[in-house]
Amino acid sequence: MHTTIATRLNHSMSLPQLNNDGTIRHFLGVEGLNRTQLENIIDKAMGYFDKEGRLINTDELVGKTVMNLFFENSTRTRTTFEAAQKRLGANVLNLDIARSSTNKGETLRDTLWNLEAMSADMFVVRHSASGAAHFMASHVTPNVAIINGGDGWHAHPTQAMLDMLTIHRELCLRDNKSFDELSVAIIGDIKHSRVARSNISALTTLGVKDIRVIAPKTLLPKGISRYGVRVFEDIDKGVADVDVIIGLRIQNERIGSPLLPSTSEYFKMYGITDSRVALAKPNALVMHPGPMNRGVEIASSVADGEQSVILKQVNNGIAVRMAVMALAMRGQGK
Ligand code: CP
């Protein structure tokens, strides 16, 4: 299932996620969406905050049934999708995968078709297999939307968009800057990270010219520099003068044999510490998609520090997921 990054990204480019008029039919990846389309998602998400910055409720999904199929563990994505669905007025059903008939050998396609027969309008899916959301999108009936909640190593498009919304709200609006002017460093296990792939794609499309990836060789995918990023093995050089630091956890569940001598050694070499944050621009944002491993990729003092927007990312996730689901439902002609 694991192919090269080039194959994965090329595959995504040909996905059937847009209608002919460019509206969203499914939301499978950020690859293949242009800058205007990504900005539309950010604008739509911004519309879900009131003047005080609190999330609002709408009736955009009233009468619609959304099913959440999380075949892989999740705290943030699953809960914020459900919160978003309820804020849009949808009927929400969460399939208990551990008790589902997938454990009796039922295929993903049969599970999908049976749930579809229960009048689902939209599925949100997380799966450990890269391509699972795309597979489902190519097997659902017309007028049913698939939203990718993270598939294997491949993509986590709503995470990328909530990260873009966070940068927009916390940095672009604060400092009156556009994405074109920013330097962004992504630190950690780039190789096994769907978040890194989707973020690199979204940042590039939004015009960021200086994207840096910082990791030991063992945690970098082959050919990464072809995607217009600068590669650093020295974290101190990599974070110098950046506007945004994005930390990533080591994806142990996707690594067969240990790639690192020890977590304490890793923290010493690549941990996001106060002294390293001080090398970035003053007021640089510190971000992390979660779950975090404190003392491995990030110091607690940084995670809980003044420059951290990690919990704001979580809240922005509700607005972005509201936006994506409302746009996809509209793109289904509903
Ligand atoms: N960032 C993220 O996807 O977190 P969860 O695995 O908790 O959903």
Coordinates of C-alpha atoms and ligand atoms in Angstrom, one line a residue:
M1 CA 0.0 0.0 0.0
H2 CA 2.9 2.4 0.7
T3 CA 4.2 3.9 -2.5
T4 CA 6.6 6.7 -3.1
I5 CA 5.6 10.3 -2.2
A6 CA 5.6 11.1 -6.0
T7 CA 3.2 8.3 -6.8
R8 CA 0.9 9.3 -3.9
L9 CA 0.9 13.0 -4.9
N10 CA 0.4 12.2 -8.6
H11 CA -2.4 9.8 -7.7
S12 CA -4.1 12.6 -5.8
M13 CA -4.0 14.9 -8.7
S14 CA -6.4 12.8 -10.7
L15 CA -9.0 12.3 -7.9
P16 CA -12.6 12.8 -8.7
Q17 CA -13.1 15.2 -5.9
L18 CA -14.3 18.3 -7.9
N19 CA -17.4 18.9 -10.0
N20 CA -16.8 20.3 -13.5
D21 CA -17.5 23.8 -12.2
G22 CA -14.7 23.4 -9.6
T23 CA -17.0 23.0 -6.6
I24 CA -16.2 20.3 -4.1
R25 CA -17.8 16.9 -4.6
H26 CA -15.7 14.9 -2.2
F27 CA -12.9 16.3 0.0
L28 CA -10.1 13.7 -0.4
G29 CA -6.9 15.8 -0.5
V30 CA -5.7 19.4 -0.9
E31 CA -3.7 18.4 -4.0
G32 CA -5.4 19.4 -7.1
L33 CA -7.2 22.3 -5.4
N34 CA -6.1 25.8 -6.5
R35 CA -5.4 28.8 -4.3
T36 CA -8.8 30.3 -4.8
Q37 CA -10.4 27.0 -3.7
L38 CA -8.3 26.8 -0.6
E39 CA -8.9 30.5 0.2
N40 CA -12.7 29.9 -0.2
I41 CA -12.5 27.2 2.4
I42 CA -10.6 29.5 4.8
D43 CA -13.2 32.3 4.1
K44 CA -16.1 30.0 4.6
A45 CA -14.6 28.8 7.9
M46 CA -14.0 32.4 9.0
G47 CA -17.8 32.9 8.6
Y48 CA -18.5 30.4 11.4
F49 CA -17.0 32.7 14.0
D50 CA -19.0 35.6 15.5
K51 CA -17.5 39.0 16.4
E52 CA -16.1 37.7 19.7
G53 CA -14.5 34.7 17.9
R54 CA -17.0 32.2 19.1
L55 CA -18.3 29.4 16.9
I56 CA -21.8 29.8 15.6
N57 CA -24.5 27.2 14.5
T58 CA -26.1 27.1 11.1
D59 CA -28.8 25.0 9.4
E60 CA -26.7 24.0 6.3
L61 CA -26.9 20.3 7.0
V62 CA -30.4 20.1 8.6
G63 CA -32.1 17.0 7.3
K64 CA -28.8 15.4 6.2
T65 CA -27.3 12.3 7.6
V66 CA -23.6 12.1 8.2
M67 CA -21.8 8.9 9.2
N68 CA -18.4 8.9 10.9
L69 CA -16.3 5.8 10.1
F70 CA -13.1 5.9 12.1
F71 CA -11.2 2.7 11.5
E72 CA -8.2 4.2 13.2
N73 CA -7.8 6.0 16.6
S74 CA -8.6 9.6 16.9
T75 CA -9.3 12.2 19.5
R76 CA -9.3 15.6 17.7
T77 CA -10.5 14.8 14.2
R78 CA -13.4 12.5 15.2
T79 CA -14.7 14.8 17.9
T80 CA -14.3 18.0 16.0
F81 CA -16.1 16.5 13.0
E82 CA -18.9 15.5 15.2
A83 CA -19.0 18.9 16.8
A84 CA -19.0 20.5 13.3
Q85 CA -21.8 18.2 12.1
K86 CA -24.0 19.1 15.1
R87 CA -23.3 22.8 14.6
L88 CA -24.5 22.5 11.0
G89 CA -27.7 20.7 12.2
A90 CA -26.9 17.2 10.7
N91 CA -28.2 13.9 11.9
V92 CA -24.9 12.3 13.1
L93 CA -24.2 8.5 13.3
N94 CA -20.9 7.1 14.6
L95 CA -20.2 3.6 13.5
D96 CA -18.6 1.6 16.3
I97 CA -15.9 0.0 14.2
A98 CA -14.8 -2.4 17.1
R99 CA -18.3 -3.9 17.1
S100 CA -19.0 -3.7 13.4
S101 CA -19.1 -6.5 10.9
T102 CA -15.8 -5.5 9.4
N103 CA -14.5 -7.8 12.1
K104 CA -16.4 -10.7 10.6
G105 CA -14.7 -10.2 7.2
E106 CA -17.1 -7.8 5.6
T107 CA -15.3 -5.7 3.0
L108 CA -15.0 -1.9 3.1
R109 CA -17.2 -1.7 0.0
D110 CA -20.0 -3.8 1.5
T111 CA -19.9 -1.9 4.7
L112 CA -20.1 1.3 2.7
W113 CA -23.0 0.1 0.6
N114 CA -25.0 -1.2 3.6
L115 CA -24.5 2.2 5.4
E116 CA -25.5 4.0 2.2
A117 CA -28.7 2.0 2.2
M118 CA -29.5 3.7 5.5
S119 CA -29.9 7.0 3.7
A120 CA -26.4 8.5 4.4
D121 CA -25.6 11.8 2.6
M122 CA -22.0 12.0 3.7
F123 CA -19.3 9.8 5.2
V124 CA -16.3 11.0 7.1
V125 CA -13.6 8.3 7.0
R126 CA -10.3 7.7 8.7
H127 CA -8.4 4.6 7.8
S128 CA -4.9 3.2 8.2
A129 CA -4.7 2.3 4.5
S130 CA -3.6 5.1 2.1
G131 CA -6.2 5.5 -0.5
A132 CA -9.2 4.3 1.6
A133 CA -11.1 7.6 1.2
H134 CA -10.4 7.5 -2.6
F135 CA -11.6 4.0 -2.8
M136 CA -14.8 4.9 -1.0
A137 CA -15.3 7.9 -3.2
S138 CA -15.2 5.7 -6.3
H139 CA -17.7 3.3 -4.9
V140 CA -20.5 5.5 -3.5
T141 CA -23.6 6.5 -5.4
P142 CA -23.9 10.0 -6.8
N143 CA -25.0 12.6 -4.3
V144 CA -23.1 11.0 -1.4
A145 CA -19.9 12.8 -0.3
I146 CA -16.8 11.3 1.1
I147 CA -14.6 13.4 3.4
N148 CA -11.1 12.2 4.2
G149 CA -10.3 12.3 7.9
G150 CA -6.8 10.9 7.3
D151 CA -5.7 7.9 5.3
G152 CA -2.5 6.1 6.1
W153 CA 0.6 8.0 5.2
H154 CA -1.2 9.7 2.4
A155 CA -3.3 12.7 3.3
H156 CA -5.0 14.6 6.2
P157 CA -6.6 17.4 4.2
T158 CA -8.8 18.9 7.0
Q159 CA -5.8 19.0 9.3
A160 CA -3.9 21.0 6.6
M161 CA -6.8 23.4 6.2
L162 CA -7.2 23.9 9.9
D163 CA -3.5 24.6 10.1
M164 CA -3.9 27.1 7.2
L165 CA -6.9 28.7 9.0
T166 CA -4.8 29.0 12.2
I167 CA -1.9 30.7 10.3
H168 CA -4.4 33.0 8.7
R169 CA -6.1 34.0 12.0
E170 CA -3.1 34.0 14.3
L171 CA -0.4 35.4 12.0
C172 CA -1.7 36.9 8.7
L173 CA -4.5 38.9 10.4
R174 CA -2.4 39.8 13.4
D175 CA 0.6 41.0 11.4
N176 CA -1.2 42.0 8.2
K177 CA 0.9 39.5 6.2
S178 CA 0.0 37.2 3.3
F179 CA 1.0 33.6 3.0
D180 CA 3.5 34.6 0.3
E181 CA 5.7 36.3 2.9
L182 CA 5.9 33.5 5.4
S183 CA 8.6 31.0 6.3
V184 CA 7.3 27.7 7.7
A185 CA 9.4 25.0 9.3
I186 CA 8.0 21.4 9.7
I187 CA 10.0 19.4 12.2
G188 CA 10.0 15.7 12.9
D189 CA 8.8 12.5 11.3
I190 CA 8.1 13.9 7.8
K191 CA 8.5 10.4 6.2
H192 CA 5.5 8.8 7.9
S193 CA 3.3 11.9 8.2
R194 CA 0.2 12.5 6.2
V195 CA 0.0 15.9 7.9
A196 CA 3.4 16.9 6.5
R197 CA 2.3 15.9 3.0
S198 CA -1.0 17.8 3.1
N199 CA 0.6 20.8 4.8
I200 CA 3.4 21.1 2.2
S201 CA 0.8 20.9 -0.5
A202 CA -1.5 23.5 1.1
L203 CA 1.3 25.9 2.0
T204 CA 2.7 25.7 -1.5
T205 CA -0.7 26.3 -3.2
L206 CA -1.3 29.3 -0.9
G207 CA 2.0 30.9 -2.0
V208 CA 4.4 30.1 0.8
K209 CA 7.9 30.2 -0.8
D210 CA 10.0 29.2 2.1
I211 CA 8.9 25.8 3.4
R212 CA 11.6 23.9 5.4
V213 CA 11.5 20.4 6.6
I214 CA 13.8 19.5 9.5
A215 CA 14.5 15.8 10.4
P216 CA 17.2 13.2 10.6
K217 CA 17.7 11.4 7.3
T218 CA 15.9 8.3 8.5
L219 CA 12.7 10.4 9.0
L220 CA 12.8 12.1 5.6
P221 CA 11.1 10.6 2.5
K222 CA 13.2 10.2 -0.6
G223 CA 12.8 12.9 -3.1
I224 CA 11.2 15.4 -0.7
S225 CA 13.2 18.3 -2.1
R226 CA 11.4 17.9 -5.4
Y227 CA 8.4 19.4 -3.8
G228 CA 10.0 22.8 -3.4
V229 CA 11.0 22.5 0.3
R230 CA 14.4 23.1 1.8
V231 CA 15.8 20.2 3.8
F232 CA 17.7 20.7 7.1
E233 CA 19.2 18.1 9.4
D234 CA 20.4 20.8 11.8
I235 CA 17.3 22.2 13.6
D236 CA 19.0 25.4 14.8
K237 CA 19.7 26.4 11.2
G238 CA 16.3 25.2 10.1
V239 CA 14.2 27.3 12.5
A240 CA 16.3 30.5 12.1
D241 CA 13.9 33.4 11.4
V242 CA 10.9 31.3 10.5
D243 CA 7.3 32.6 11.2
V244 CA 5.8 29.2 11.9
I245 CA 7.2 26.1 13.6
I246 CA 5.1 22.9 13.1
G247 CA 6.1 20.0 15.2
L248 CA 5.2 16.4 14.3
R249 CA 5.2 13.3 16.5
I250 CA 7.2 10.2 15.5
Q251 CA 4.5 7.9 13.9
N252 CA 5.6 4.7 15.8
E253 CA 2.5 2.9 14.5
R254 CA 3.8 3.3 11.0
I255 CA 7.5 2.4 11.7
G256 CA 8.4 -1.3 11.6
S257 CA 11.8 -1.3 13.3
P258 CA 13.2 1.5 15.5
L259 CA 14.8 4.3 13.4
L260 CA 16.1 6.3 16.3
P261 CA 18.7 5.4 19.0
S262 CA 16.5 6.7 21.8
T263 CA 13.7 9.3 22.5
S264 CA 16.0 11.3 24.8
E265 CA 18.7 11.4 22.1
Y266 CA 16.0 12.5 19.6
F267 CA 14.8 15.3 21.9
K268 CA 18.3 16.5 22.4
M269 CA 18.8 16.6 18.6
Y270 CA 15.4 17.6 17.3
G271 CA 13.2 18.6 20.2
I272 CA 11.4 21.9 20.0
T273 CA 12.7 23.7 23.0
D274 CA 12.5 27.4 24.2
S275 CA 16.0 28.1 23.1
R276 CA 15.2 26.8 19.6
V277 CA 11.9 28.7 19.4
A278 CA 14.0 31.8 20.3
L279 CA 15.9 31.4 17.0
A280 CA 12.7 31.9 15.0
K281 CA 11.1 35.3 14.5
P282 CA 9.7 37.0 17.6
N283 CA 6.1 35.9 18.1
A284 CA 6.5 33.0 15.7
L285 CA 3.7 30.5 16.0
V286 CA 4.3 27.1 17.5
M287 CA 1.9 24.5 16.1
H288 CA 1.4 20.7 16.5
P289 CA -1.5 18.6 15.0
G290 CA -1.5 16.4 18.1
P291 CA -1.3 13.9 19.7
M292 CA 1.8 15.4 21.2
N293 CA 4.6 13.5 22.9
R294 CA 6.0 15.9 25.5
G295 CA 9.7 15.5 26.0
V296 CA 10.1 13.7 22.7
E297 CA 9.4 16.2 19.9
I298 CA 8.4 19.2 22.0
A299 CA 9.2 20.5 25.5
S300 CA 6.2 21.0 27.8
S301 CA 7.2 24.7 28.3
V302 CA 6.9 25.3 24.6
A303 CA 3.7 23.3 24.2
D304 CA 2.1 25.3 27.0
G305 CA 4.0 28.5 26.2
E306 CA 2.8 31.9 25.0
Q307 CA 3.7 31.2 21.3
S308 CA 1.8 27.9 21.2
V309 CA -1.5 27.9 19.3
I310 CA -1.9 24.2 19.6
L311 CA -5.3 24.3 21.3
K312 CA -6.5 27.1 18.9
Q313 CA -5.7 24.6 16.1
V314 CA -8.2 22.2 17.7
N315 CA -11.0 24.9 17.8
N316 CA -10.2 26.0 14.3
G317 CA -10.7 22.4 13.3
I318 CA -14.4 22.7 14.0
A319 CA -14.8 25.7 11.7
V320 CA -12.8 24.2 8.9
R321 CA -14.7 20.9 9.1
M322 CA -18.0 22.8 9.1
A323 CA -16.8 24.6 5.9
V324 CA -15.6 21.5 4.1
M325 CA -18.8 19.6 4.9
A326 CA -21.1 22.5 3.9
L327 CA -19.2 23.0 0.7
A328 CA -19.3 19.3 -0.2
M329 CA -23.0 19.0 0.5
R330 CA -23.6 22.1 -1.7
G331 CA -21.3 20.5 -4.4
Q332 CA -23.6 17.4 -4.3
G333 CA -26.4 19.7 -5.3
K334 CA -28.0 19.3 -1.8
Ligands
CP1 N1 -4.4 15.7 14.5 C1 -5.1 14.5 14.5 O1 -5.5 14.0 13.5 O2 -5.4 14.1 15.8 P1 -6.3 12.8 16.1 O3 -5.5 11.6 15.6 O4 -6.5 12.8 17.5 O5 -7.6 12.9 15.3

